[in-house]
mmCIF file of C-alpha atoms and ligand atoms in Angstrom:
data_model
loop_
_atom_site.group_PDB
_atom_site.id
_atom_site.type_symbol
_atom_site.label_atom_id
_atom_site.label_comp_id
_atom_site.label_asym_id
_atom_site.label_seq_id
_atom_site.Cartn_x
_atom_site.Cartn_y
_atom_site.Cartn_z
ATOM 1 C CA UNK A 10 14.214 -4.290 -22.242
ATOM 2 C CA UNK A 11 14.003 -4.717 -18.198
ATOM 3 C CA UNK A 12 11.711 -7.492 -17.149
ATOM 4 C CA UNK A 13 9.452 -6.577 -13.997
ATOM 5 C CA UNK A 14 7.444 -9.045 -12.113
ATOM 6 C CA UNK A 15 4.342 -6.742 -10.033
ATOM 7 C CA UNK A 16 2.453 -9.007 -7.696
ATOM 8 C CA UNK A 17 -0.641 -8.042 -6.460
ATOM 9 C CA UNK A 18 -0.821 -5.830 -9.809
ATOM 10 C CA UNK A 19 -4.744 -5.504 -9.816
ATOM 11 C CA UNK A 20 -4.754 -4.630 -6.904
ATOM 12 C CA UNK A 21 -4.645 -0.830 -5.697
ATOM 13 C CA UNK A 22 -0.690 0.268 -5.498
ATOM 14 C CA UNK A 23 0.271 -2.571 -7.818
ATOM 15 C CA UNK A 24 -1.865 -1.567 -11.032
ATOM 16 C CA UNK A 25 -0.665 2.183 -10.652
ATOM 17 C CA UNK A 26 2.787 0.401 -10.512
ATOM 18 C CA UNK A 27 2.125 -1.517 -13.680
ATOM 19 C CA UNK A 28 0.666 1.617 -15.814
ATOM 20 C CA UNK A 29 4.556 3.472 -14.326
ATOM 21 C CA UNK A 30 6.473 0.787 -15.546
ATOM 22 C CA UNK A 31 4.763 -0.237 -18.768
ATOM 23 C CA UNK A 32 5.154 3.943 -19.526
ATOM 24 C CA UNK A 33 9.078 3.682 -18.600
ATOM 25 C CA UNK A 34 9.275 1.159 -21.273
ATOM 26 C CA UNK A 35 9.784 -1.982 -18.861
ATOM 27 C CA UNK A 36 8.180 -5.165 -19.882
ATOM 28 C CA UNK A 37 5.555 -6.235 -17.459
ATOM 29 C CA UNK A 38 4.379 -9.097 -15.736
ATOM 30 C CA UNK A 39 1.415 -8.497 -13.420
ATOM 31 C CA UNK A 40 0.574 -11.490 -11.052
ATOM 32 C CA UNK A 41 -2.555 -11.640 -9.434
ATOM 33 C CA UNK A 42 -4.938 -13.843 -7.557
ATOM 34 C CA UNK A 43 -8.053 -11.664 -7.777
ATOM 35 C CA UNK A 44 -8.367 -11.701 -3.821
ATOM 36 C CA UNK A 45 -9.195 -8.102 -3.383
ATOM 37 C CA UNK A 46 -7.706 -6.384 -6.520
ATOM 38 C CA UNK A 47 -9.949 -6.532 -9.506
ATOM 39 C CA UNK A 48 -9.081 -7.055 -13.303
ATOM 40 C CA UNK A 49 -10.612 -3.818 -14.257
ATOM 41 C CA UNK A 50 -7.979 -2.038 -12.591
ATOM 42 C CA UNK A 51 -5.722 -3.238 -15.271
ATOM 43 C CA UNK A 52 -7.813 -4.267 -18.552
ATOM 44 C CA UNK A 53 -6.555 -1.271 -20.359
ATOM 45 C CA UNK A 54 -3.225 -2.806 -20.366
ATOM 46 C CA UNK A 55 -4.021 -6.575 -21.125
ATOM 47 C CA UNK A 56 -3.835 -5.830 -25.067
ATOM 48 C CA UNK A 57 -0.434 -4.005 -24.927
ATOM 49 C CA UNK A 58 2.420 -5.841 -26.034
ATOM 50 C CA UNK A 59 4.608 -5.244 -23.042
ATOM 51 C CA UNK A 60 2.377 -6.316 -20.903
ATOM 52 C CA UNK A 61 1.067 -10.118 -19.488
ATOM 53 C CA UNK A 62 -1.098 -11.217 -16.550
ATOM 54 C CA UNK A 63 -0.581 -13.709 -14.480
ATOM 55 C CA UNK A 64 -3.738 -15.460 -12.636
ATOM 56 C CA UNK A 65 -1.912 -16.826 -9.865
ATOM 57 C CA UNK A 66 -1.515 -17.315 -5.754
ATOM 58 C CA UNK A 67 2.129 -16.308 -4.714
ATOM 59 C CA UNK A 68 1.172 -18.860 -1.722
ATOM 60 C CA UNK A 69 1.458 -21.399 -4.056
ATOM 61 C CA UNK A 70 3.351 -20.116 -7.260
ATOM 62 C CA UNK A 71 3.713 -22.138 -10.508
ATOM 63 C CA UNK A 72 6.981 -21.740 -11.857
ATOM 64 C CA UNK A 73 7.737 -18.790 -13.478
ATOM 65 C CA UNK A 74 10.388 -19.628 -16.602
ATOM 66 C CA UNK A 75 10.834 -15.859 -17.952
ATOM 67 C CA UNK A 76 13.969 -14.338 -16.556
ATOM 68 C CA UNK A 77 13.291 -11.433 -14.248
ATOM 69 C CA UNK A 78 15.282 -8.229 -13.527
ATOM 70 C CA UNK A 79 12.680 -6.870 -10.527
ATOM 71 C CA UNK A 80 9.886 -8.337 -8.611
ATOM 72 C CA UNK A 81 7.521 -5.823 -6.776
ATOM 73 C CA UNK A 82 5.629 -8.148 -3.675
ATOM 74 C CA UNK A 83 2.120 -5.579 -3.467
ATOM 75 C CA UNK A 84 -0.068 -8.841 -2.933
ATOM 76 C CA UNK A 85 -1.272 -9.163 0.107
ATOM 77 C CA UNK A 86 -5.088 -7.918 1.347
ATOM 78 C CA UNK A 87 -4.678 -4.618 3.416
ATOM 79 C CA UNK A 88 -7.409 -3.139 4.085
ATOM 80 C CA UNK A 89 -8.986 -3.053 8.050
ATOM 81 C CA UNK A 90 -11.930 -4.967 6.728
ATOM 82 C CA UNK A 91 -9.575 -8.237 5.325
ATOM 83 C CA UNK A 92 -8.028 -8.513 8.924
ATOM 84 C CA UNK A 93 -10.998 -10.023 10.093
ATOM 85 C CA UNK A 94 -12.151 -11.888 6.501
ATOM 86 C CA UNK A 95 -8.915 -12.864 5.291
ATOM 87 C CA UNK A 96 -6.504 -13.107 8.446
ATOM 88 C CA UNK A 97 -4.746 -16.629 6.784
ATOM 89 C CA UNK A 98 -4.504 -15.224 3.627
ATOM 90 C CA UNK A 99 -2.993 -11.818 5.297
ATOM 91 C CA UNK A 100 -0.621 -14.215 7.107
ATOM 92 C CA UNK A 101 0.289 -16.367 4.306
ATOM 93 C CA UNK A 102 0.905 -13.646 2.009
ATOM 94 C CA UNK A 103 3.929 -12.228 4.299
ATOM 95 C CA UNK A 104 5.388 -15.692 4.929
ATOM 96 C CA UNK A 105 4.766 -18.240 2.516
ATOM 97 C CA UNK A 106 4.090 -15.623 -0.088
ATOM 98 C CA UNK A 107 7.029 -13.260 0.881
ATOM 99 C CA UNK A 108 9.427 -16.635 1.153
ATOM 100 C CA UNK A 109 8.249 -17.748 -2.690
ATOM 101 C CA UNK A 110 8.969 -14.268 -3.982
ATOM 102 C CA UNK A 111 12.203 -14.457 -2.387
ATOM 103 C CA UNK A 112 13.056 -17.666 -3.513
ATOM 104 C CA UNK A 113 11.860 -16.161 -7.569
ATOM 105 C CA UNK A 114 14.254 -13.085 -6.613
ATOM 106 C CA UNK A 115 17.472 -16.026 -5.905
ATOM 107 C CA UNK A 116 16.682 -17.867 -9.207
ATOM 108 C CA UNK A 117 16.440 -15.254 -11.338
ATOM 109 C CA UNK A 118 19.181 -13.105 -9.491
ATOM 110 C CA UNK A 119 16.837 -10.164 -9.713
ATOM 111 C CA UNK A 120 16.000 -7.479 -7.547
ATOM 112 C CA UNK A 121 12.677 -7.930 -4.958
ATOM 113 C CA UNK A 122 11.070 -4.982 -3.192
ATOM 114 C CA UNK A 123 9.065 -5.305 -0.479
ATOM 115 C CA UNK A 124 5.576 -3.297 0.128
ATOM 116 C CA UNK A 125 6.189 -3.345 4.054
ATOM 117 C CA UNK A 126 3.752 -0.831 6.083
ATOM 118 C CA UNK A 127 3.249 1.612 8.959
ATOM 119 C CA UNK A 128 1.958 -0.674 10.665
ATOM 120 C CA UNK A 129 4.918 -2.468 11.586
ATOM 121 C CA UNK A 130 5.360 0.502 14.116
ATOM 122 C CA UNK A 131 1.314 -0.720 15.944
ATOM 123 C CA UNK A 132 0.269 1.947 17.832
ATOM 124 C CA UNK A 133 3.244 3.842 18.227
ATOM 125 C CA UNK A 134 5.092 5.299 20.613
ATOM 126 C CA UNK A 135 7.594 7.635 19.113
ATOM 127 C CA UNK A 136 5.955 10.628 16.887
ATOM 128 C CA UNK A 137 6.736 10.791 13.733
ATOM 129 C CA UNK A 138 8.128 7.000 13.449
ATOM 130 C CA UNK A 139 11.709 7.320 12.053
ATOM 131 C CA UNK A 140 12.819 3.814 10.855
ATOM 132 C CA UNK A 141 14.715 2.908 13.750
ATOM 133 C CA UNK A 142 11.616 2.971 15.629
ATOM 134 C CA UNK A 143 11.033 -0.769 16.752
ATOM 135 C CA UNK A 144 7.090 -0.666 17.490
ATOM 136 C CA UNK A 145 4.772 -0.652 19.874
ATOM 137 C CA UNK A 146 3.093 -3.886 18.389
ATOM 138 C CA UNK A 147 0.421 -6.051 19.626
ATOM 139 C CA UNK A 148 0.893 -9.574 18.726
ATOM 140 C CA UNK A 149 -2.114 -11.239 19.813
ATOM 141 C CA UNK A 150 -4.933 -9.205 17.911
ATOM 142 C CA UNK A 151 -7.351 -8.289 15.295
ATOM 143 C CA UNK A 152 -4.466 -6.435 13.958
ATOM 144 C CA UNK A 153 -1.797 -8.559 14.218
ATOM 145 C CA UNK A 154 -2.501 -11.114 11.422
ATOM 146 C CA UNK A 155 -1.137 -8.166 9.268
ATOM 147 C CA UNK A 156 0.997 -6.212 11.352
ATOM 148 C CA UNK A 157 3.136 -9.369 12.427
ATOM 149 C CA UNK A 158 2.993 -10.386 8.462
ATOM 150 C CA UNK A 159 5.112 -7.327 7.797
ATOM 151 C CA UNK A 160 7.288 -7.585 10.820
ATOM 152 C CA UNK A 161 7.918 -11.394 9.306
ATOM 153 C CA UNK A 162 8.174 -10.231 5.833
ATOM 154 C CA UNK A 163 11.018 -7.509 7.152
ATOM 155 C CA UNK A 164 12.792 -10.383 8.753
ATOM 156 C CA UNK A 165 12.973 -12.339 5.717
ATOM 157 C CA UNK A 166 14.159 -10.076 3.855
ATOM 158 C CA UNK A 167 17.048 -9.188 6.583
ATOM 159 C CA UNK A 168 18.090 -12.858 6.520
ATOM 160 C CA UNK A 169 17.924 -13.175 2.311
ATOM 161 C CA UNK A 170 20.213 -9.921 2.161
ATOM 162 C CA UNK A 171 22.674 -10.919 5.563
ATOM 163 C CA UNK A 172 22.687 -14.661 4.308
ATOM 164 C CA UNK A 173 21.980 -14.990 0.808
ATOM 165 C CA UNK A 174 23.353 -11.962 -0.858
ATOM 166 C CA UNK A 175 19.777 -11.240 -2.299
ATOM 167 C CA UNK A 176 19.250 -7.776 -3.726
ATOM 168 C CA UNK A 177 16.477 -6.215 -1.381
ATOM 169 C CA UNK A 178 14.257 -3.098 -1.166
ATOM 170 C CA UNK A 179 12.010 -2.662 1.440
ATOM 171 C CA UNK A 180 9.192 0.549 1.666
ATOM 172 C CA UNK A 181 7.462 1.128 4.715
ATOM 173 C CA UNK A 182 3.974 2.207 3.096
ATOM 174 C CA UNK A 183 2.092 5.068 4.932
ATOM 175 C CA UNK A 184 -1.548 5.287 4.404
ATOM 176 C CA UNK A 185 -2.109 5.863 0.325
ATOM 177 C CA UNK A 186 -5.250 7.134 -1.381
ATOM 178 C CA UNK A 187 -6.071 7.376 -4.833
ATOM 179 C CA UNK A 188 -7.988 5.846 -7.508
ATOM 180 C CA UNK A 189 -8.871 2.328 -7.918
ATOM 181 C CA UNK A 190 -9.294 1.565 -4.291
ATOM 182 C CA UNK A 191 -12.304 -0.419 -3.858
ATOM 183 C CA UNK A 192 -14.993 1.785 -2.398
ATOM 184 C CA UNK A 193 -15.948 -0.377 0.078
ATOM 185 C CA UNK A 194 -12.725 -1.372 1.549
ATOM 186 C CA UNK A 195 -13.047 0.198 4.820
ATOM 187 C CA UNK A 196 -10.206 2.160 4.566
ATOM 188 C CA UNK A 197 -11.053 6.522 5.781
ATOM 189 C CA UNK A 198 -10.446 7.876 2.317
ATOM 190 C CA UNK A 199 -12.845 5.570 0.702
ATOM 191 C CA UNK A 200 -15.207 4.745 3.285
ATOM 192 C CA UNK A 201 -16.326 8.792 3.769
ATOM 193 C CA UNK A 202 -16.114 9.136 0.091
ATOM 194 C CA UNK A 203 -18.263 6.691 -0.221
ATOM 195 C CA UNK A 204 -20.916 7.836 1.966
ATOM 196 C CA UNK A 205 -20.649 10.997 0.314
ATOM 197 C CA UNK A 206 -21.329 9.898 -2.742
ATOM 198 C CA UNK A 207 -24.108 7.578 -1.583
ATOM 199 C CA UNK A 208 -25.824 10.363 0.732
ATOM 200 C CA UNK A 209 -24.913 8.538 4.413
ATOM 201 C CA UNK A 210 -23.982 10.036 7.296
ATOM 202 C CA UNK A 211 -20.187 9.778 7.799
ATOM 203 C CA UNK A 212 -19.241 6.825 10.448
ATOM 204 C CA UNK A 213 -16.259 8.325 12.262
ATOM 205 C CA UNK A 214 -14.769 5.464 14.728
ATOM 206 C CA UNK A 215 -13.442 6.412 18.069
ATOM 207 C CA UNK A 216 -13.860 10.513 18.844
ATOM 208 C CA UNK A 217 -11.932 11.124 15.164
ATOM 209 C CA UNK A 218 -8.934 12.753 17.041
ATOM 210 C CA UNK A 219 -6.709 9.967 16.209
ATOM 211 C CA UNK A 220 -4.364 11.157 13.317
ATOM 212 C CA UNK A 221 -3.028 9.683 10.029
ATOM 213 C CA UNK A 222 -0.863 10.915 7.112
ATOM 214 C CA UNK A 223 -2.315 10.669 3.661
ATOM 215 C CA UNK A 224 0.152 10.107 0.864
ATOM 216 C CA UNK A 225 -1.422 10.249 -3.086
ATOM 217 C CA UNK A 226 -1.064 7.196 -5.046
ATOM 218 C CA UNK A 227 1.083 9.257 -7.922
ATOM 219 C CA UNK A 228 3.767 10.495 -5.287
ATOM 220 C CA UNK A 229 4.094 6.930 -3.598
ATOM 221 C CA UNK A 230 4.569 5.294 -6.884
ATOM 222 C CA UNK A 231 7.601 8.233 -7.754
ATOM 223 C CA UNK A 232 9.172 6.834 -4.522
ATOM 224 C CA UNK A 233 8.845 3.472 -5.120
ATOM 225 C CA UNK A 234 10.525 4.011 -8.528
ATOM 226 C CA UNK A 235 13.662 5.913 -6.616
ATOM 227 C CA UNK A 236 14.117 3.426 -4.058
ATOM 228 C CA UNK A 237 14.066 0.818 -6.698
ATOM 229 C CA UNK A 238 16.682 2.500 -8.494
ATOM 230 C CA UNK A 239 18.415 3.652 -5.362
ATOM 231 C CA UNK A 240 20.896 1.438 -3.734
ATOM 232 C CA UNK A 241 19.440 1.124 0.088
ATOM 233 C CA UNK A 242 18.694 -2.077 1.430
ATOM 234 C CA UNK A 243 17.014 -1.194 4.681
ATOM 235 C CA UNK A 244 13.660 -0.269 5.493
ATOM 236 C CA UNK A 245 12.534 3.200 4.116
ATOM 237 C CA UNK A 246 9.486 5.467 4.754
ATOM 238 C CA UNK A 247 7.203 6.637 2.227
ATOM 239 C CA UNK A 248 4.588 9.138 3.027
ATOM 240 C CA UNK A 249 3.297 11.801 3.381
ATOM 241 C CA UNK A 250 4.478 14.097 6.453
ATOM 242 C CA UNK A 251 1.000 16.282 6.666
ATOM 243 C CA UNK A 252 -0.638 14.713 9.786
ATOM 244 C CA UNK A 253 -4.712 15.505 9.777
ATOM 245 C CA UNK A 254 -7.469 14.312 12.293
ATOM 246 C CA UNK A 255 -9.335 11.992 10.803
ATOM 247 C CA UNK A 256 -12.215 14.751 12.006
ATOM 248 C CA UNK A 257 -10.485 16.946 9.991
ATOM 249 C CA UNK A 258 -10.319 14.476 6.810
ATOM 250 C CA UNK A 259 -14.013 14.181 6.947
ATOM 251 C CA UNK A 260 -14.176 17.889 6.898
ATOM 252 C CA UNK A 261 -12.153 18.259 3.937
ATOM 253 C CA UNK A 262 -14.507 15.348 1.698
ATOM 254 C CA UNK A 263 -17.596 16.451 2.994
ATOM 255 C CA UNK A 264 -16.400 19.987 1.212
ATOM 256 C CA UNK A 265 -16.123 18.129 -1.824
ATOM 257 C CA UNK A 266 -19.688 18.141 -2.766
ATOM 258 C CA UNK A 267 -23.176 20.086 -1.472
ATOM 259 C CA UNK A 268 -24.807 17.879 1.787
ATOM 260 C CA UNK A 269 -26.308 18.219 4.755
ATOM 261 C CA UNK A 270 -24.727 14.869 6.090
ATOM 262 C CA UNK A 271 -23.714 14.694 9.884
ATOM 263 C CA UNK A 272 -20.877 12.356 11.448
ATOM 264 C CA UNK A 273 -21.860 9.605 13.576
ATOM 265 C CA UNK A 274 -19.220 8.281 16.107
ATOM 266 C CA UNK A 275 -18.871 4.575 16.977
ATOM 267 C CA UNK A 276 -16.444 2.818 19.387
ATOM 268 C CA UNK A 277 -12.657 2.006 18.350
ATOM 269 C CA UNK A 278 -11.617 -0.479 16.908
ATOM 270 C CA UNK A 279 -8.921 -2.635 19.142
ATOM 271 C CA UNK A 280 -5.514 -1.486 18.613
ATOM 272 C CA UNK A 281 -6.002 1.389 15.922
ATOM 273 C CA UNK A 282 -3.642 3.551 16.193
ATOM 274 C CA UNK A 283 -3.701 6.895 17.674
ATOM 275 C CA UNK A 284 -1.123 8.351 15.570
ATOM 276 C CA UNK A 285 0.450 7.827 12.267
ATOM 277 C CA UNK A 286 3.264 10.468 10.777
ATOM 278 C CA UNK A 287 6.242 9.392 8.658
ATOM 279 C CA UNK A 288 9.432 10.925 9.489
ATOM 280 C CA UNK A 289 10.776 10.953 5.665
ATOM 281 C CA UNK A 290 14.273 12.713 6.658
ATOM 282 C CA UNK A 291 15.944 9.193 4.943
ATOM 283 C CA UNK A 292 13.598 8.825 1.579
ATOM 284 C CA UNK A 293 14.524 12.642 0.953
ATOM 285 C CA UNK A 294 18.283 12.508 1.488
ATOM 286 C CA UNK A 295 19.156 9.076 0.261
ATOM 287 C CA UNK A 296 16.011 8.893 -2.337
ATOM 288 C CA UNK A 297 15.839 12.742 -3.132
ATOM 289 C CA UNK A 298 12.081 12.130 -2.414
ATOM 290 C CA UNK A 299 9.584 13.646 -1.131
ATOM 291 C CA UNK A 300 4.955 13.838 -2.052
ATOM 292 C CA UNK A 301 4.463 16.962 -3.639
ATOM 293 C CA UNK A 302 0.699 16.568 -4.331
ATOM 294 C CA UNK A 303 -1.874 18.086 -1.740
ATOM 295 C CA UNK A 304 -4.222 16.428 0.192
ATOM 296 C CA UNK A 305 -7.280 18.628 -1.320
ATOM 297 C CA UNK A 306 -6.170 17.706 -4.931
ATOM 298 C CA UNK A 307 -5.618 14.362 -4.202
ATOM 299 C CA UNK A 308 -9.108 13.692 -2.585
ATOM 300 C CA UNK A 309 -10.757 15.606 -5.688
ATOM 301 C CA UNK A 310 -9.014 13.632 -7.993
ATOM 302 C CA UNK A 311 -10.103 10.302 -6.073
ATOM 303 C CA UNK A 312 -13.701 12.068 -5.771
ATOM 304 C CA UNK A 313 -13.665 12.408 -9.394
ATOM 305 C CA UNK A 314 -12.515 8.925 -10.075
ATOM 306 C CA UNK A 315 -15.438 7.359 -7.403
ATOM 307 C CA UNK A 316 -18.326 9.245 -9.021
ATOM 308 C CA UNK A 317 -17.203 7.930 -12.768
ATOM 309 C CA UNK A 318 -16.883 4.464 -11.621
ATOM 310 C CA UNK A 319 -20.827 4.825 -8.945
ATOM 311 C CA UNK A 320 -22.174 5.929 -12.956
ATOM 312 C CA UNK A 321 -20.301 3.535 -14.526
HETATM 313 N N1 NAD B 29 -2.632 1.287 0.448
HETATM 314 C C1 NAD B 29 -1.925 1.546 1.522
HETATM 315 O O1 NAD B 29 -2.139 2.568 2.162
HETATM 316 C C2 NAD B 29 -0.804 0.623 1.966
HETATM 317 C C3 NAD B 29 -0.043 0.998 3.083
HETATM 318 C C4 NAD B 29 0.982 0.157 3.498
HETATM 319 C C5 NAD B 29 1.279 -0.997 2.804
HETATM 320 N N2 NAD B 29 0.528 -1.341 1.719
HETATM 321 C C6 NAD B 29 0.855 -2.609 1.046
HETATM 322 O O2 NAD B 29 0.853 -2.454 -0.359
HETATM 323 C C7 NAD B 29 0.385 -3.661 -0.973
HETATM 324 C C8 NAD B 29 -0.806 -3.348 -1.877
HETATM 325 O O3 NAD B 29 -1.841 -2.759 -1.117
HETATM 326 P P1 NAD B 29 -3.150 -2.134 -1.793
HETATM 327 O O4 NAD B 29 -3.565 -1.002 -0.944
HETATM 328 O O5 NAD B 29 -2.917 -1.916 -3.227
HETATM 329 O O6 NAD B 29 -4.198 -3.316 -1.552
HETATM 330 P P2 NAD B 29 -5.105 -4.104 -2.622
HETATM 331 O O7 NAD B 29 -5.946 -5.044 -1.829
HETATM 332 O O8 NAD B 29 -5.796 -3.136 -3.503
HETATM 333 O O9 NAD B 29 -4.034 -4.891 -3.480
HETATM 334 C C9 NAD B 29 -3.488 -6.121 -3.099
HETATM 335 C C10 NAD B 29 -3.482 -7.022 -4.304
HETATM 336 O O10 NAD B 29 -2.864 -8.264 -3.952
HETATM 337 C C11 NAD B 29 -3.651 -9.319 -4.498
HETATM 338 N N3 NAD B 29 -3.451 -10.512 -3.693
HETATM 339 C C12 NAD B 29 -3.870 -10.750 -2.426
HETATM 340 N N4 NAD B 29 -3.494 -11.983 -2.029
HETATM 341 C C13 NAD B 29 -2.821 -12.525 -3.067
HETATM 342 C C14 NAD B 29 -2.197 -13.776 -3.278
HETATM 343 N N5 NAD B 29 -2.210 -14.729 -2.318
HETATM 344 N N6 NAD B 29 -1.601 -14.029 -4.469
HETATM 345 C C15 NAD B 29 -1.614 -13.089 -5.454
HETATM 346 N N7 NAD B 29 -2.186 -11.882 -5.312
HETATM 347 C C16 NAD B 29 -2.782 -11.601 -4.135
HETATM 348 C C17 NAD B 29 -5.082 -8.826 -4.417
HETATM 349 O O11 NAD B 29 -5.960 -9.515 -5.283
HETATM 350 C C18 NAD B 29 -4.900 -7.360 -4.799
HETATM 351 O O12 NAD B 29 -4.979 -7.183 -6.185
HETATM 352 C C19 NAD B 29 0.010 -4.622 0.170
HETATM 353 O O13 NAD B 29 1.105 -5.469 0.432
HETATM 354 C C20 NAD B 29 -0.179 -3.684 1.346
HETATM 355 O O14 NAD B 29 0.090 -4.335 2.567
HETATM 356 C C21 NAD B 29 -0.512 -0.563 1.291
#
């Protein structure tokens, strides 16, 4: 039975990731801090016999004596809201963090992948971002604490593969939406479900022109699992190509449910980006990948999923 280390497995991404592998019959360790993830996200699993938790910091990991065939790195906080509450832990988690992981990876000989992001591209230039794409990156920012924590993660990784012969998978994450993202994390899909649900007006930042790419939780995790198996050790998109306004997101979850609610605009953050598309040419020829759930049934399902858990 294949041993696979998830860190940051309560978190969003990494407890979907734990509920794939425990169902593929891998034995899981999920490694946590509690930071921003929450153990809810994966209590379901903490009775299975293929599965144990972790509560630990990967800035300062304890040693880890079970032999590992894969580590997953998912623990880091990512949401907008963490750049400005968490910025050391943001930067710590894709230095210290990363370099700990990596270090795990050498002694066990095991595979690491890497949850790098869009956001190593800043505000970008080119449209869609194809991998070779170097950025358009502010490093002196609000931002930066997490963009440069990815660009520093990728270059760690590019010196453990080119120096250290270290087995190496690295996804660049496009904005992902699904269930168990904490509902007031700031991030669009979230944030306007949210004041849905709780009868606000929707807070649209900047004049909601400014595009982004939603990718469902399900068809991120189905990539992860190809490039995993796959044997491409460079970075990779994974998203979803259907670019939307983010007027046009609220649009589409304020159909969700009967309101009268209006959108309210307020001023831009520094350095958000204007546009976000994945070019995915690479993850479908190399990975055979590509999201196959739509944007409506994606939000209802995540609409669903917020009401339960407002009841709860
Ligand atoms: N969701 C997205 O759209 C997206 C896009 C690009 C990249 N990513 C990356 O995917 C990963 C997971 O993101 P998410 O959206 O699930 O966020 P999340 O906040 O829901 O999950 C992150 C998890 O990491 C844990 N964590 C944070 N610091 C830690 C530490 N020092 N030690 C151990 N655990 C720690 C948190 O408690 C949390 O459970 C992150 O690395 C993020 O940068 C996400």
């Amino acid at each position: 039975m294949k041993k696979i280390l998830i860190a940051g497995a309560a978190g969003f991404i990494g407890s979907h990731l734990c509920d794939f592998f425990i169902k593929k019959g891998y034995q899981v360790i999920g490694l946590d801090n509690l930071s921003t993830g929450r153990i809810e996200n994966i209590a379901h699993l903490i009775n299975n016999y293929n599965f144990s938790f972790l509560n630990q910091d990967i800035n300062n990991l304890n040693v880890i004596e079970e032999k590992l065939d894969f580590i997953l790195h998912f623990a880091s906080p990512a949401s907008p809201i963490d750049f400005r509450l968490k910025p050391f832990e943001i930067l710590n988690c894709g230095s210290v963090g990363t370099q700990n992981l990596f270090d795990l990876a050498l002694k066990n000989d095991a595979l690491i992948l890497l949850a790098s992001s869009s956001e190593v591209y800043g505000n970008p230039l080119q449209h869609p971002q194809t991998e070779e794409y170097i950025g358009n990156v502010n490093s002196f920012g609000e931002r930066s604490v997490y963009d440069e924590s990815k660009r520093f993660s990728e270059s760690l990784a590019y010196a453990h593969i080119r120096y250290k012969n270290c087995n190496v998978r690295i996804a660049r994450i496009f904005n992902t939406y699904g269930p168990r993202m904490r509902i007031n994390d700031g991030r669009a899909v979230p944030n306007f479900i949210n004041q849905l649900i709780s009868n606000k007006d929707f807070t649209v930042y900047g004049n909601g022109n400014q595009t982004r790419s939603f990718c469902y939780i399900n068809d991120l995790v189905d990539g992860i699992y190809k490039l995993l198996l796959s044997k491409y050790n460079k970075p990779i998109n994974l998203g979803n190509p259907n670019e939307i306004s983010i007027n046009e997101l609220v649009i589409k979850i304020k159909n969700l449910a009967k309101n009268n609610l209006k959108i309210i605009y307020k001023k831009l953050p520094a350095d958000d980006p204007i546009m976000r598309k994945p070019n995915i040419e690479k993850a479908n020829n190399i990975l055979n990948w590509r999201p196959i759930i739509k944007l409506e049934d994606g939000l209802k399902k995540t609409y669903n999923y917020m009401i339960k858990e407002n009841n709860a």
